Short mmCIF file of C-alpha atoms in Angstrom, two decimals:
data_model
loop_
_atom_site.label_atom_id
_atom_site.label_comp_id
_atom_site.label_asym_id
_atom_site.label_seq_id
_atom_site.Cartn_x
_atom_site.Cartn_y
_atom_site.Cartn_z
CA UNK N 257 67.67 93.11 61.35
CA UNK N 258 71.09 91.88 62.50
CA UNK N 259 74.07 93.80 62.40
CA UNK N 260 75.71 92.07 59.44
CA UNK N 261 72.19 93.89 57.82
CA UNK N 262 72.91 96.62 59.59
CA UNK N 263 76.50 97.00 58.51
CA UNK N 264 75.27 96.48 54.91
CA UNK N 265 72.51 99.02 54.99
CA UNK N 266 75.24 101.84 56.13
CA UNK N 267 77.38 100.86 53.62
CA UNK N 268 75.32 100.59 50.49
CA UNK N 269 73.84 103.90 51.47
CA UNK N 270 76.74 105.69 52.16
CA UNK N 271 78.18 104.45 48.49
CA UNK N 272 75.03 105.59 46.80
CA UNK N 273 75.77 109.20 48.48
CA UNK N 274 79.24 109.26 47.38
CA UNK N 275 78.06 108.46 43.57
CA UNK N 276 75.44 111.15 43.60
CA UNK N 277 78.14 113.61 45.00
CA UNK N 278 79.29 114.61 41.85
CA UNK N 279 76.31 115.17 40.21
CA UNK N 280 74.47 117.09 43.07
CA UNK N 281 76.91 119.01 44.23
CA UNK N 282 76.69 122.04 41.39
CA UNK N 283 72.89 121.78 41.99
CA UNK N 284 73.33 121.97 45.34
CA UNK N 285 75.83 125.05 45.22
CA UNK N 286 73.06 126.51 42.94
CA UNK N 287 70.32 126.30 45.43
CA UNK N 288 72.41 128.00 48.41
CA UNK N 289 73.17 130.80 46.14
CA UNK N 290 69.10 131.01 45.38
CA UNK N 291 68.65 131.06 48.79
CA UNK N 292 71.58 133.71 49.48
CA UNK N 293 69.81 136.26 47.16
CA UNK N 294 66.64 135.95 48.27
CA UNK N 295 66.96 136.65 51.85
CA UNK N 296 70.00 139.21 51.43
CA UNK N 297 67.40 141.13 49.50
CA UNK N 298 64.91 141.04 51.51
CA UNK N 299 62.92 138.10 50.85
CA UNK N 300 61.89 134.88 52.31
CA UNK N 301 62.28 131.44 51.92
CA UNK N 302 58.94 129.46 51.88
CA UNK N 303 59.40 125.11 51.57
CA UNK N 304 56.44 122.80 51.31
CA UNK N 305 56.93 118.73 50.97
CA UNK N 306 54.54 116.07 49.87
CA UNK N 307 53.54 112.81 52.25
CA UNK N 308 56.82 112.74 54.66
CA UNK N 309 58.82 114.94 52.86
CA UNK N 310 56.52 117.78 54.26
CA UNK N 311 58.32 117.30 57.78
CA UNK N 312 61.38 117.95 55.94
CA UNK N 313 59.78 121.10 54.74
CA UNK N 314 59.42 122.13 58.27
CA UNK N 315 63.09 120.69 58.78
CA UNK N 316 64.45 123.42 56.36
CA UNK N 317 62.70 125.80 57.54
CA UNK N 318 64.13 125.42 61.13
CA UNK N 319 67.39 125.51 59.69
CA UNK N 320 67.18 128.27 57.46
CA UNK N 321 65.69 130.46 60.79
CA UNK N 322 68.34 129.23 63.06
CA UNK N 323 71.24 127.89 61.33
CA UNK N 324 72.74 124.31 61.44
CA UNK N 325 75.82 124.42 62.98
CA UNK N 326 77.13 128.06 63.03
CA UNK N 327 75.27 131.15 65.09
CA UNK N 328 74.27 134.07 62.63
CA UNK N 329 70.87 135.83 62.74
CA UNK N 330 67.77 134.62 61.78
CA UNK N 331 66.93 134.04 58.11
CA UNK N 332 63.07 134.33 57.13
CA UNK N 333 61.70 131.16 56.44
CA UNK N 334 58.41 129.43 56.31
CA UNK N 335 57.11 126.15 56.27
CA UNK N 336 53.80 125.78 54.41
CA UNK N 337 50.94 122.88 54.29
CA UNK N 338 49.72 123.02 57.93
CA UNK N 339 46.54 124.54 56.67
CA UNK N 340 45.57 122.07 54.11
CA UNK N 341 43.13 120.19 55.86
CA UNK N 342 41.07 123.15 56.66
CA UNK N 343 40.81 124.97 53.50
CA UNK N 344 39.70 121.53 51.58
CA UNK N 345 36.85 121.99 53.94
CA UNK N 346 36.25 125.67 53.36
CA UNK N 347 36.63 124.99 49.53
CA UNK N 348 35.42 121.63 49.07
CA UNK N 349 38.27 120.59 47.44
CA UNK N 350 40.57 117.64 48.35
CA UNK N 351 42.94 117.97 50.64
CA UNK N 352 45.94 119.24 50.07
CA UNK N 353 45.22 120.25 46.70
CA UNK N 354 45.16 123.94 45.81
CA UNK N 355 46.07 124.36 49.40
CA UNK N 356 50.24 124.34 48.54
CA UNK N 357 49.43 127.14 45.83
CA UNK N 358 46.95 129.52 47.62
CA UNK N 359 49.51 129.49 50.51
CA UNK N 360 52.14 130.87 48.03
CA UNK N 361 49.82 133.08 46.60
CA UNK N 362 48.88 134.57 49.72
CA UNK N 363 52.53 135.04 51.02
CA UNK N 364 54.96 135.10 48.12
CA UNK N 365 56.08 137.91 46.82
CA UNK N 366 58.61 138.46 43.78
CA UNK N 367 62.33 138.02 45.39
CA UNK N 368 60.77 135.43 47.49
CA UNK N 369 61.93 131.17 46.86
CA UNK N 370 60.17 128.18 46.70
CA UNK N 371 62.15 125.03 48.19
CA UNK N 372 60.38 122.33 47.18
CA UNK N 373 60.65 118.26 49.02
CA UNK N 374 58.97 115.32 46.53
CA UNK N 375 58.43 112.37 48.46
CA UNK N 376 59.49 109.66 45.81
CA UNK N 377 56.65 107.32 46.79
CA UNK N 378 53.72 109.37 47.02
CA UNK N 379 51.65 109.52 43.87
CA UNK N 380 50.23 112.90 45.00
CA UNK N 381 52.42 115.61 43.18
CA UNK N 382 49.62 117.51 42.49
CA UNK N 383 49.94 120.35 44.91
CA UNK N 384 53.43 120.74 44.57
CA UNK N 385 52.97 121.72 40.87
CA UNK N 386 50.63 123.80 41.49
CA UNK N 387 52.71 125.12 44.11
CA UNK N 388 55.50 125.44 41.80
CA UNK N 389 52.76 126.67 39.40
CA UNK N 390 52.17 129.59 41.96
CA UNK N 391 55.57 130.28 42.89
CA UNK N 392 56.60 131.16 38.61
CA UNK N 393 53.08 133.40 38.80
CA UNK N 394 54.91 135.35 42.01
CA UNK N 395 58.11 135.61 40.21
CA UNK N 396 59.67 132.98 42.18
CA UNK N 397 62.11 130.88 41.64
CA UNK N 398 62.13 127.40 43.02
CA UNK N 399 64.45 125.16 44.28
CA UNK N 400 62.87 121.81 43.51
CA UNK N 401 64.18 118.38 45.34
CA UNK N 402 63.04 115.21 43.96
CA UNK N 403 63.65 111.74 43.57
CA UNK N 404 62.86 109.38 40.14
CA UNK N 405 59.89 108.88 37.87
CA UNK N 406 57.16 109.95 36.13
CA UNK N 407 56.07 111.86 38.76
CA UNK N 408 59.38 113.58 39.83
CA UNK N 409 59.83 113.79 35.91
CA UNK N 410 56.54 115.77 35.60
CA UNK N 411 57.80 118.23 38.46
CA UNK N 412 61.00 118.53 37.13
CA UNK N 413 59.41 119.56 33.41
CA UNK N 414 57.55 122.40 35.42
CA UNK N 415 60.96 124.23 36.19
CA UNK N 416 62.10 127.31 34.44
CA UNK N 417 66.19 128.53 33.88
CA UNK N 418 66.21 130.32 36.98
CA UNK N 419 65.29 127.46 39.09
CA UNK N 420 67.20 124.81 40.42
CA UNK N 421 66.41 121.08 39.98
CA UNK N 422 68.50 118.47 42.63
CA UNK N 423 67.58 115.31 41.06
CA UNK N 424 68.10 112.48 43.26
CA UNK N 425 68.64 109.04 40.64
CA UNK N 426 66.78 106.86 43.11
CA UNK N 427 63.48 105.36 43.39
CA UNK N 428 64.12 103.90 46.83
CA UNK N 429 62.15 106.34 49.12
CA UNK N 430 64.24 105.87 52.06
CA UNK N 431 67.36 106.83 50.14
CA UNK N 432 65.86 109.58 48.60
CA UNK N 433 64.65 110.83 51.71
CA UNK N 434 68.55 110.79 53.42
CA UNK N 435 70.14 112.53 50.44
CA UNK N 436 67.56 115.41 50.75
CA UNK N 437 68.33 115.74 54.17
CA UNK N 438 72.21 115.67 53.41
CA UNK N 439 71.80 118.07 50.16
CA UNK N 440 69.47 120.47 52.59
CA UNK N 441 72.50 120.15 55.25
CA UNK N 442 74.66 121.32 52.34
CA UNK N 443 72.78 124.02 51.17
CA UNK N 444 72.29 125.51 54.54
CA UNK N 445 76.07 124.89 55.41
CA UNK N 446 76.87 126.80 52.32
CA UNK N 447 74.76 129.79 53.10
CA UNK N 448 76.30 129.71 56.71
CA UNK N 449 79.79 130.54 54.59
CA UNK N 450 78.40 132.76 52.23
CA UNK N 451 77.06 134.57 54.92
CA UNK N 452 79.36 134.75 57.33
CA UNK N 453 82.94 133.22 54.88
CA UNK N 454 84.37 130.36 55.61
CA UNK N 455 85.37 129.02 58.97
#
């Protein structure tokens, strides 16, 4: 790629993050006060992600335990999924279905979240609506980030009033992919202040 590529790539993604800053930021607000009542009250975060939005599952969960840019005590937080593989082959079921949602049943609990990472170009939403599924049969709500189409619509329809949808208007996986990891920087930058006020 040469730099005049280069130079272009930075720019056209850092004007699609500007447009979507309007539209994500109440969303975005939304989610770090989800997160704020659930731990304050004793709860616990848990994220899952499909295809490589599950290592930014693990991503937020790192950051939720130990903060992003501020010191405060740790927050409980959990990344789910590594399990998958193994109970398909206790269940005989495919992987990485079912797996998402018996891992919330098994440690959710009401007052609990459910932050949620759909990888825009993996066809396999499956176990995160059942997840999500789960997570409303806990009495959790969910914090659900996606990107555009039918499958991201068909997540998004799963959500209740006391969840929290940030819809990403993209279909270009890459892009999606940087503006969850900005909107997850925001959320947990947000907490930080609620937590602890403003710097």
């Amino acid at each position: 790629m040469s730099e005049q590529r280069i130079q272009q790539y930075f720019t056209g993604s850092a004007a699609l993050l500007v447009q979507w800053a309007g539209s994500l930021s109440a969303p975005i607000a939304a989610a770090a006060q989800t997160a704020l009542e659930c731990v304050t009250n004793g709860g616990k975060v848990l994220t899952c992600g499909s295809a490589a939005a599950a290592a930014l599952a693990q991503y937020a969960a790192a950051l939720l335990m130990g903060g992003l840019a501020r010191e405060r005590p740790a927050l409980p937080a959990l990344a789910l999924g590594a399990e998958a593989a193994t109970f398909a082959a206790l269940t005989q079921r495919s992987e990485g279905v079912g797996a998402l949602a018996a891992q919330v049943h098994a440690l959710g609990q009401p007052g609990d979240a459910l932050m949620v990472f759909a990888h825009p170009a993996s066809s396999d939403h499956a176990s995160l609506a059942l997840a999500v599924q789960a997570a409303h049969e806990r009495e959790m709500p969910v914090i659900a980030m996606t990107g555009e189409g039918e499958a991201a619509d068909a997540l998004g329809s799963l959500l209740l009033a006391a969840d929290t949808h940030i819809a990403i208007a993209h279909a270009h996986a890459a892009s999606v992919l940087h503006a969850q990891q900005l909107a997850l920087h925001c959320i947990c930058e947000s907490l930080d202040a609620l937590l602890l006020g403003d710097e």
